[in-house]
Amino acid sequence: MRRPTAPGLDRQRLLAAAFEVLEKDGLEGLSMRRLAAHLGVQAPAIYWHVNDKAELLGMMARDIYAAAYAAVPAARDWREWLSLFGQALRQSFSSHRDGARLCAQAQPPATADPASHAHRIAGELMALGLDQQTALMFQAAVISYALGWSAFEANGPMHQFLDTLMGFDDNYRIGLDAMVAGFPSPSW
Amino acid sequence: MRRPTAPGLDRQRLLAAAFEVLEKDGLEGLSMRRLAAHLGVQAPAIYWHVNDKAELLGMMARDIYAAAYAAVPAARDWREWLSLFGQALRQSFSSHRDGARLCAQAQPPATADPASHAHRIAGELMALGLDQQTALMFQAAVISYALGWSAFEANGPMHQFLDTLMGFDDNYRIGLDAMVAGFPSPSW
DNA sequence: ACCTGAACACCGTTCAAGT
DNA sequence: ACCTGAACACCGTTCAAGT
């Protein structure tokens, strides 16, 4: 439990420790003070490496999204890619305790060059035939659904029904598949 | 600003005041102490009428959902109803500051009789030809998307792009229409 | 029955001061 | 450059005591 304060902090160790605390204590338990204690350090030390808690949460969210993008296997068309991406997202959200709730409330760090960032995240879909604008729109819709599903999963009074009827994963797929199938094909 | 403590608290006045504080100070500003001050009362007084803050947030979420259900106009088929419901939800979320974020993290009060509750919320769709299980599944998907969209709207680095390209409402409709169009028709 | 006063165990963040 | 100690202005919640 005691970290002997080790080499010295940096953003990497901070981030890794933050995920450990998240796993152990959940999103409400992830306080700057607990994080500091987990690192064997005083709370204000964290502020040398990070501006505030929001920035830390943003970095965590960025990593969760990045893991999802990295996990999407090769696809033969854009619909398949979106479907796989939707599944990878859900997987990545649920691979950390409160992952979706974290992403829903954290603001990933604003990228320095938004244009190149947009190109990077839309790249796969563009290679499969979508123009960038359409790629971003469809991707935004899938992300929204994935995000909302995980939030909704835990909190609706429908909860009892959905899992007894089919299981959450199957229910998730229904909405995802419907959305992906329903996206209009580009018109050229 | 001063409430002369008026008649005396009850759940109704509490809820109304909570929405006022939400509008003024946002979700992070909605503390039990601020709510109490807004009512001209000490913080512990609230705990006579409500078990804890989670219960209060749950009641607020319930009201936001209820407003959406009430706002859905008559529809001629279940796809149209789901589309109108999706729009009403987004409307209801954005009619209160941080409405979606509140609903994403609040747990609406568990209903005493889940079966009759399910029947009530699925009723419209069943009248339009869906069985209850399908109605609940499709509804859950639409709610998830609406919830996730509002959360995503404010926080992605895609943010800049989405609104300059089309406007958020149009982008929202694209995913919603795709999902509703893509739901499979019942097979009889 | 309904509310206050005082307290407990926490928060995020700042800032002087240490090394 | 990097961290500590001490403090500020908050939290949610409990509980005895008042009326």
Short mmCIF file of C-alpha atoms (C1' of nucleotides) in Angstrom, two decimals:
data_model
loop_
_atom_site.label_atom_id
_atom_site.label_comp_id
_atom_site.label_asym_id
_atom_site.label_seq_id
_atom_site.Cartn_x
_atom_site.Cartn_y
_atom_site.Cartn_z
CA MET A 1 0.00 0.00 0.00
CA ARG A 2 2.87 2.32 0.78
CA ARG A 3 4.61 3.71 -2.22
CA PRO A 4 8.07 4.83 -1.09
CA THR A 5 7.60 7.91 -3.27
CA ALA A 6 9.81 6.14 -5.79
CA PRO A 7 11.70 8.00 -8.49
CA GLY A 8 9.49 11.07 -8.66
CA LEU A 9 6.24 11.87 -10.30
CA ASP A 10 5.54 12.43 -13.94
CA ARG A 11 2.43 12.46 -16.06
CA GLN A 12 2.79 8.82 -16.97
CA ARG A 13 2.98 7.52 -13.43
CA LEU A 14 0.21 9.89 -12.45
CA LEU A 15 -2.08 8.58 -15.13
CA ALA A 16 -1.35 4.96 -14.33
CA ALA A 17 -1.98 5.55 -10.63
CA ALA A 18 -5.20 7.38 -11.43
CA PHE A 19 -6.49 4.34 -13.28
CA GLU A 20 -5.56 2.15 -10.33
CA VAL A 21 -7.46 4.34 -7.92
CA LEU A 22 -10.39 4.40 -10.33
CA GLU A 23 -10.46 0.63 -10.36
CA LYS A 24 -10.29 0.41 -6.61
CA ASP A 25 -12.56 3.24 -5.48
CA GLY A 26 -14.68 4.17 -8.48
CA LEU A 27 -15.21 7.58 -9.97
CA GLU A 28 -16.46 9.20 -6.76
CA GLY A 29 -13.54 7.75 -4.87
CA LEU A 30 -11.01 9.19 -7.28
CA SER A 31 -9.96 12.29 -5.38
CA MET A 32 -6.73 14.21 -5.69
CA ARG A 33 -5.97 13.38 -2.09
CA ARG A 34 -6.54 9.65 -2.50
CA LEU A 35 -4.51 9.65 -5.67
CA ALA A 36 -1.69 11.41 -3.87
CA ALA A 37 -1.83 8.95 -0.99
CA HIS A 38 -1.70 6.08 -3.45
CA LEU A 39 1.50 7.59 -4.81
CA GLY A 40 2.99 8.19 -1.38
CA VAL A 41 2.95 11.92 -1.83
CA GLN A 42 1.05 14.98 -0.63
CA ALA A 43 -1.94 16.19 -2.63
CA PRO A 44 -0.47 19.51 -3.78
CA ALA A 45 2.41 17.66 -5.42
CA ILE A 46 0.04 16.57 -8.14
CA TYR A 47 -0.53 20.14 -9.17
CA TRP A 48 3.02 20.47 -10.27
CA HIS A 49 2.41 17.96 -13.06
CA VAL A 50 -1.15 18.72 -13.95
CA ASN A 51 -3.21 21.91 -13.97
CA ASP A 52 -6.27 20.57 -12.22
CA LYS A 53 -8.42 17.52 -11.79
CA ALA A 54 -10.34 18.18 -14.98
CA GLU A 55 -7.14 17.90 -16.98
CA LEU A 56 -6.33 14.59 -15.34
CA LEU A 57 -9.78 13.19 -16.11
CA GLY A 58 -9.42 14.44 -19.66
CA MET A 59 -6.20 12.53 -20.09
CA MET A 60 -7.86 9.40 -18.77
CA ALA A 61 -10.75 9.80 -21.20
CA ARG A 62 -8.32 10.32 -24.07
CA ASP A 63 -6.63 7.02 -23.24
CA ILE A 64 -9.92 5.17 -23.12
CA TYR A 65 -10.92 6.45 -26.54
CA ALA A 66 -7.47 5.76 -27.93
CA ALA A 67 -7.64 2.16 -26.76
CA ALA A 68 -10.93 1.74 -28.61
CA TYR A 69 -9.57 3.12 -31.86
CA ALA A 70 -6.52 0.90 -31.58
CA ALA A 71 -8.67 -2.18 -31.03
CA VAL A 72 -10.78 -1.92 -34.16
CA PRO A 73 -9.80 -4.74 -36.51
CA ALA A 74 -9.51 -4.28 -40.26
CA ALA A 75 -12.84 -3.89 -41.99
CA ARG A 76 -13.89 -4.25 -45.60
CA ASP A 77 -16.41 -1.42 -45.71
CA TRP A 78 -17.35 1.57 -43.64
CA ARG A 79 -20.45 0.01 -42.14
CA GLU A 80 -18.46 -2.88 -40.83
CA TRP A 81 -15.84 -0.52 -39.44
CA LEU A 82 -18.46 1.51 -37.60
CA SER A 83 -19.99 -1.61 -36.14
CA LEU A 84 -16.61 -2.89 -34.96
CA PHE A 85 -15.77 0.53 -33.61
CA GLY A 86 -19.02 0.63 -31.66
CA GLN A 87 -18.21 -2.73 -30.11
CA ALA A 88 -14.64 -1.73 -29.34
CA LEU A 89 -15.86 1.42 -27.65
CA ARG A 90 -18.21 -0.43 -25.38
CA GLN A 91 -15.44 -2.86 -24.62
CA SER A 92 -13.04 -0.06 -23.76
CA PHE A 93 -15.60 1.72 -21.58
CA SER A 94 -16.30 -1.38 -19.58
CA SER A 95 -12.66 -2.33 -19.23
CA HIS A 96 -12.36 0.36 -16.55
CA ARG A 97 -14.68 0.83 -13.64
CA ASP A 98 -16.99 3.78 -14.40
CA GLY A 99 -15.25 4.17 -17.74
CA ALA A 100 -18.27 5.49 -19.61
CA ARG A 101 -19.26 7.88 -16.86
CA LEU A 102 -15.74 9.21 -16.80
CA CYS A 103 -15.78 9.80 -20.54
CA ALA A 104 -19.20 11.38 -20.35
CA GLN A 105 -18.07 14.03 -17.96
CA ALA A 106 -14.42 14.48 -18.84
CA GLN A 107 -13.21 16.83 -21.47
CA PRO A 108 -10.34 15.27 -23.44
CA PRO A 109 -7.48 17.72 -23.87
CA ALA A 110 -8.10 20.08 -26.76
CA THR A 111 -5.79 19.09 -29.53
CA ALA A 112 -3.30 21.64 -30.81
CA ASP A 113 -4.12 21.03 -34.45
CA PRO A 114 -7.79 20.08 -34.79
CA ALA A 115 -7.63 19.63 -38.55
CA SER A 116 -4.97 16.94 -38.45
CA HIS A 117 -6.68 15.30 -35.50
CA ALA A 118 -9.93 15.12 -37.41
CA HIS A 119 -8.07 13.59 -40.29
CA ARG A 120 -6.49 11.01 -38.06
CA ILE A 121 -9.72 9.81 -36.45
CA ALA A 122 -11.64 9.92 -39.71
CA GLY A 123 -8.83 8.33 -41.69
CA GLU A 124 -10.01 4.74 -41.53
CA LEU A 125 -13.48 5.62 -42.68
CA MET A 126 -12.17 7.84 -45.47
CA ALA A 127 -10.03 4.99 -46.72
CA LEU A 128 -13.26 3.00 -46.90
CA GLY A 129 -14.98 5.56 -49.05
CA LEU A 130 -16.57 8.19 -46.84
CA ASP A 131 -15.76 11.85 -47.08
CA GLN A 132 -14.41 13.43 -43.91
CA GLN A 133 -17.56 15.26 -42.92
CA THR A 134 -19.71 12.17 -43.20
CA ALA A 135 -17.11 10.08 -41.41
CA LEU A 136 -17.10 12.45 -38.45
CA MET A 137 -20.87 12.62 -38.28
CA PHE A 138 -21.35 8.87 -38.31
CA GLN A 139 -18.58 8.39 -35.82
CA ALA A 140 -20.06 10.98 -33.50
CA ALA A 141 -23.39 9.19 -33.62
CA VAL A 142 -21.83 5.84 -32.75
CA ILE A 143 -19.79 7.33 -29.92
CA SER A 144 -22.88 9.03 -28.53
CA TYR A 145 -24.81 5.81 -28.56
CA ALA A 146 -22.01 3.86 -26.89
CA LEU A 147 -21.56 6.52 -24.27
CA GLY A 148 -25.26 6.83 -23.56
CA TRP A 149 -25.80 3.11 -23.42
CA SER A 150 -23.33 2.56 -20.66
CA ALA A 151 -24.75 5.45 -18.71
CA PHE A 152 -28.30 4.26 -19.24
CA GLU A 153 -27.45 0.68 -18.50
CA ALA A 154 -26.87 1.30 -14.86
CA ASN A 155 -29.58 3.77 -14.14
CA GLY A 156 -32.90 3.34 -15.85
CA PRO A 157 -35.82 1.70 -14.13
CA MET A 158 -35.87 -0.30 -17.36
CA HIS A 159 -32.72 -1.89 -16.09
CA GLN A 160 -34.41 -4.92 -14.60
CA PHE A 161 -36.19 -5.66 -17.84
CA LEU A 162 -33.45 -5.22 -20.32
CA ASP A 163 -31.09 -7.73 -18.88
CA THR A 164 -33.65 -10.35 -18.01
CA LEU A 165 -35.05 -10.13 -21.52
CA MET A 166 -31.89 -10.42 -23.53
CA GLY A 167 -28.72 -9.44 -21.74
CA PHE A 168 -27.17 -6.04 -22.06
CA ASP A 169 -24.72 -6.88 -24.77
CA ASP A 170 -27.35 -8.18 -27.13
CA ASN A 171 -29.53 -5.18 -26.46
CA TYR A 172 -26.62 -2.91 -27.17
CA ARG A 173 -26.02 -4.60 -30.48
CA ILE A 174 -29.60 -4.08 -31.56
CA GLY A 175 -29.36 -0.31 -31.40
CA LEU A 176 -25.86 -0.29 -32.84
CA ASP A 177 -26.72 -2.52 -35.75
CA ALA A 178 -29.87 -0.52 -36.46
CA MET A 179 -27.94 2.73 -36.53
CA VAL A 180 -25.16 1.43 -38.70
CA ALA A 181 -27.59 -0.19 -41.12
CA GLY A 182 -29.67 2.97 -41.24
CA PHE A 183 -26.92 5.41 -42.15
CA PRO A 184 -27.56 6.60 -45.69
CA SER A 185 -25.03 5.58 -48.30
CA PRO A 186 -23.08 8.45 -49.80
CA SER A 187 -24.90 9.50 -52.95
CA TRP A 188 -22.31 9.22 -55.68
CA MET B 1 -33.09 36.27 -3.06
CA ARG B 2 -34.34 35.80 0.47
CA ARG B 3 -37.00 33.22 0.85
CA PRO B 4 -38.82 33.98 4.12
CA THR B 5 -38.88 30.23 4.73
CA ALA B 6 -42.50 30.46 3.61
CA PRO B 7 -45.08 27.80 4.50
CA GLY B 8 -42.72 24.92 5.16
CA LEU B 9 -40.90 22.50 2.97
CA ASP B 10 -42.31 19.61 1.07
CA ARG B 11 -41.06 17.47 -1.79
CA GLN B 12 -42.73 19.65 -4.37
CA ARG B 13 -41.14 22.91 -3.28
CA LEU B 14 -37.85 21.11 -2.82
CA LEU B 15 -37.89 19.81 -6.36
CA ALA B 16 -38.89 23.16 -7.84
CA ALA B 17 -36.15 24.92 -5.93
CA ALA B 18 -33.63 22.30 -6.99
CA PHE B 19 -34.40 23.04 -10.63
CA GLU B 20 -33.99 26.74 -10.00
CA VAL B 21 -30.58 26.22 -8.43
CA LEU B 22 -29.65 23.93 -11.30
CA GLU B 23 -30.52 26.65 -13.79
CA LYS B 24 -28.56 29.25 -11.89
CA ASP B 25 -25.47 27.35 -10.78
CA GLY B 26 -25.28 24.26 -12.96
CA LEU B 27 -24.90 20.68 -11.83
CA GLU B 28 -21.69 21.24 -9.86
CA GLY B 29 -23.27 24.23 -8.14
CA LEU B 30 -26.28 22.23 -7.01
CA SER B 31 -25.27 21.45 -3.46
CA MET B 32 -27.52 20.66 -0.55
CA ARG B 33 -26.26 23.75 1.21
CA ARG B 34 -26.94 26.04 -1.72
CA LEU B 35 -30.35 24.50 -2.19
CA ALA B 36 -31.10 25.06 1.46
CA ALA B 37 -29.94 28.67 1.28
CA HIS B 38 -32.15 29.21 -1.74
CA LEU B 39 -35.07 28.00 0.35
CA GLY B 40 -34.15 30.12 3.35
CA VAL B 41 -33.46 27.10 5.49
CA GLN B 42 -30.54 25.18 6.98
CA ALA B 43 -29.05 22.30 5.03
CA PRO B 44 -30.06 19.51 7.40
CA ALA B 45 -33.71 20.51 7.01
CA ILE B 46 -33.67 18.98 3.55
CA TYR B 47 -32.94 15.58 5.01
CA TRP B 48 -36.29 15.50 6.67
CA HIS B 49 -37.99 15.38 3.28
CA VAL B 50 -35.52 13.38 1.27
CA ASN B 51 -33.15 10.57 2.13
CA ASP B 52 -30.07 11.93 0.43
CA LYS B 53 -28.86 13.91 -2.53
CA ALA B 54 -29.04 10.90 -4.85
CA GLU B 55 -32.75 10.62 -4.22
CA LEU B 56 -33.25 14.27 -5.03
CA LEU B 57 -31.32 13.96 -8.30
CA GLY B 58 -33.33 10.86 -9.12
CA MET B 59 -36.57 12.76 -8.74
CA MET B 60 -35.27 15.49 -11.01
CA ALA B 61 -34.29 12.95 -13.64
CA ARG B 62 -37.69 11.32 -13.40
CA ASP B 63 -39.34 14.67 -14.13
CA ILE B 64 -37.14 15.32 -17.13
CA TYR B 65 -38.00 11.94 -18.63
CA ALA B 66 -41.67 12.40 -17.83
CA ALA B 67 -41.74 15.73 -19.63
CA ALA B 68 -40.31 14.07 -22.73
CA TYR B 69 -42.91 11.30 -22.74
CA ALA B 70 -45.67 13.85 -22.27
CA ALA B 71 -44.42 15.95 -25.18
CA VAL B 72 -44.48 13.23 -27.83
CA PRO B 73 -47.29 14.01 -30.28
CA ALA B 74 -49.55 11.37 -31.74
CA ALA B 75 -47.83 9.17 -34.29
CA ARG B 76 -49.16 6.89 -36.98
CA ASP B 77 -46.56 4.16 -36.70
CA TRP B 78 -43.94 3.04 -34.25
CA ARG B 79 -41.01 4.40 -36.24
CA GLU B 80 -42.51 7.85 -36.28
CA TRP B 81 -43.19 7.63 -32.57
CA LEU B 82 -39.59 6.68 -31.80
CA SER B 83 -38.32 9.55 -33.92
CA LEU B 84 -40.60 12.04 -32.20
CA PHE B 85 -39.66 10.60 -28.83
CA GLY B 86 -36.00 11.00 -29.64
CA GLN B 87 -36.54 14.63 -30.50
CA ALA B 88 -38.66 15.25 -27.43
CA LEU B 89 -35.97 13.72 -25.24
CA ARG B 90 -33.28 15.96 -26.60
CA GLN B 91 -35.61 18.91 -26.18
CA SER B 92 -36.32 17.98 -22.58
CA PHE B 93 -32.63 17.45 -21.77
CA SER B 94 -31.69 20.82 -23.13
CA SER B 95 -34.58 22.61 -21.48
CA HIS B 96 -32.63 22.43 -18.20
CA ARG B 97 -29.04 23.39 -17.73
CA ASP B 98 -26.95 20.19 -17.57
CA GLY B 99 -30.14 18.19 -18.04
CA ALA B 100 -28.50 15.31 -19.88
CA ARG B 101 -25.58 15.08 -17.51
CA LEU B 102 -27.99 15.00 -14.63
CA CYS B 103 -29.96 12.15 -16.18
CA ALA B 104 -26.78 10.31 -17.03
CA GLN B 105 -25.69 10.16 -13.45
CA ALA B 106 -28.94 10.14 -11.54
CA GLN B 107 -30.82 7.03 -10.70
CA PRO B 108 -34.57 7.61 -11.08
CA PRO B 109 -36.49 6.22 -8.11
CA ALA B 110 -37.08 2.51 -8.45
CA THR B 111 -40.72 2.01 -9.19
CA ALA B 112 -42.79 -0.07 -6.81
CA ASP B 113 -44.36 -2.15 -9.54
CA PRO B 114 -41.90 -2.56 -12.42
CA ALA B 115 -44.26 -4.57 -14.56
CA SER B 116 -46.94 -1.90 -14.70
CA HIS B 117 -44.31 0.75 -15.19
CA ALA B 118 -42.90 -1.09 -18.17
CA HIS B 119 -46.37 -1.38 -19.56
CA ARG B 120 -46.95 2.32 -19.15
CA ILE B 121 -43.81 3.44 -20.93
CA ALA B 122 -44.13 0.83 -23.65
CA GLY B 123 -47.84 1.40 -24.08
CA GLU B 124 -47.71 3.84 -26.96
CA LEU B 125 -45.43 1.63 -28.98
CA MET B 126 -47.51 -1.45 -28.25
CA ALA B 127 -50.58 0.35 -29.50
CA LEU B 128 -48.63 0.91 -32.71
CA GLY B 129 -47.90 -2.75 -33.17
CA LEU B 130 -44.75 -3.65 -31.24
CA ASP B 131 -44.63 -6.29 -28.56
CA GLN B 132 -43.52 -5.10 -25.16
CA GLN B 133 -40.03 -6.55 -25.29
CA THR B 134 -39.25 -4.98 -28.63
CA ALA B 135 -40.78 -1.69 -27.55
CA LEU B 136 -38.53 -1.53 -24.50
CA MET B 137 -35.44 -2.45 -26.45
CA PHE B 138 -35.96 0.15 -29.14
CA GLN B 139 -36.83 2.76 -26.56
CA ALA B 140 -33.70 1.99 -24.57
CA ALA B 141 -31.60 2.43 -27.68
CA VAL B 142 -33.15 5.81 -28.47
CA ILE B 143 -32.76 7.02 -24.90
CA SER B 144 -29.14 5.92 -24.86
CA TYR B 145 -28.41 7.80 -28.03
CA ALA B 146 -30.12 10.97 -26.83
CA LEU B 147 -28.33 10.80 -23.50
CA GLY B 148 -24.96 10.13 -25.05
CA TRP B 149 -25.35 12.80 -27.67
CA SER B 150 -25.84 15.57 -25.17
CA ALA B 151 -22.90 14.35 -23.15
CA PHE B 152 -20.71 14.01 -26.20
CA GLU B 153 -21.82 17.31 -27.63
CA ALA B 154 -20.05 19.34 -25.01
CA ASN B 155 -16.93 17.33 -24.61
CA GLY B 156 -15.37 15.75 -27.66
CA PRO B 157 -12.50 17.33 -29.50
CA MET B 158 -14.80 16.72 -32.46
CA HIS B 159 -16.89 19.45 -31.01
CA GLN B 160 -15.45 22.22 -33.14
CA PHE B 161 -16.10 20.26 -36.29
CA LEU B 162 -19.56 19.03 -35.74
CA ASP B 163 -21.18 22.37 -35.22
CA THR B 164 -19.32 24.20 -37.93
CA LEU B 165 -20.17 21.48 -40.39
CA MET B 166 -23.88 21.15 -39.82
CA GLY B 167 -25.10 22.35 -36.47
CA PHE B 168 -25.69 20.05 -33.58
CA ASP B 169 -29.37 19.52 -34.10
CA ASP B 170 -28.96 18.34 -37.67
CA ASN B 171 -26.15 16.04 -36.67
CA TYR B 172 -28.29 14.63 -33.90
CA ARG B 173 -31.08 13.90 -36.35
CA ILE B 174 -28.75 11.97 -38.62
CA GLY B 175 -27.96 9.37 -36.00
CA LEU B 176 -31.50 9.27 -34.73
CA ASP B 177 -33.04 8.84 -38.16
CA ALA B 178 -30.49 6.17 -39.04
CA MET B 179 -31.25 4.20 -35.91
CA VAL B 180 -35.00 4.43 -36.27
CA ALA B 181 -34.86 3.51 -39.93
CA GLY B 182 -32.55 0.62 -39.18
CA PHE B 183 -34.63 -1.10 -36.51
CA PRO B 184 -35.88 -4.37 -37.94
CA SER B 185 -39.61 -4.70 -38.49
CA PRO B 186 -41.31 -7.29 -36.33
CA SER B 187 -41.42 -10.49 -38.28
CA TRP B 188 -45.08 -11.41 -38.48
"C1'" DA C 1 -43.64 16.84 12.97
"C1'" DC C 2 -40.23 19.72 11.37
"C1'" DC C 3 -36.19 22.54 11.77
"C1'" DT C 4 -31.51 24.47 13.80
"C1'" DG C 5 -26.56 24.31 15.61
"C1'" DA C 6 -22.72 22.12 15.82
"C1'" DA C 7 -19.90 18.80 14.38
"C1'" DC C 8 -17.41 14.92 11.43
"C1'" DA C 9 -14.97 13.45 7.69
"C1'" DC C 10 -14.10 14.75 3.67
"C1'" DC C 11 -13.27 17.73 -0.94
"C1'" DG C 12 -10.19 20.88 -4.85
"C1'" DT C 13 -6.96 24.29 -4.90
"C1'" DT C 14 -3.47 27.95 -3.54
"C1'" DC C 15 0.71 29.42 -1.75
"C1'" DA C 16 4.51 30.22 1.06
"C1'" DA C 17 8.27 27.70 2.41
"C1'" DG C 18 11.51 24.04 2.22
"C1'" DT C 19 15.16 21.12 -0.48
"C1'" DA D 1 12.71 21.83 -10.37
"C1'" DC D 2 9.83 19.48 -7.42
"C1'" DC D 3 7.57 18.67 -3.09
"C1'" DT D 4 5.52 19.72 1.84
"C1'" DG D 5 2.61 22.18 5.49
"C1'" DA D 6 -0.83 24.83 6.39
"C1'" DA D 7 -4.65 27.02 5.13
"C1'" DC D 8 -9.24 28.53 2.55
"C1'" DA D 9 -13.61 27.78 1.10
"C1'" DC D 10 -16.26 24.46 0.35
"C1'" DC D 11 -18.82 19.52 0.40
"C1'" DG D 12 -22.70 15.47 2.18
"C1'" DT D 13 -24.44 13.77 6.18
"C1'" DT D 14 -25.54 12.84 11.21
"C1'" DC D 15 -27.45 13.91 15.43
"C1'" DA D 16 -28.65 16.07 19.58
"C1'" DA D 17 -31.44 19.68 20.77
"C1'" DG D 18 -34.98 23.00 20.18
"C1'" DT D 19 -40.09 24.27 19.01
#
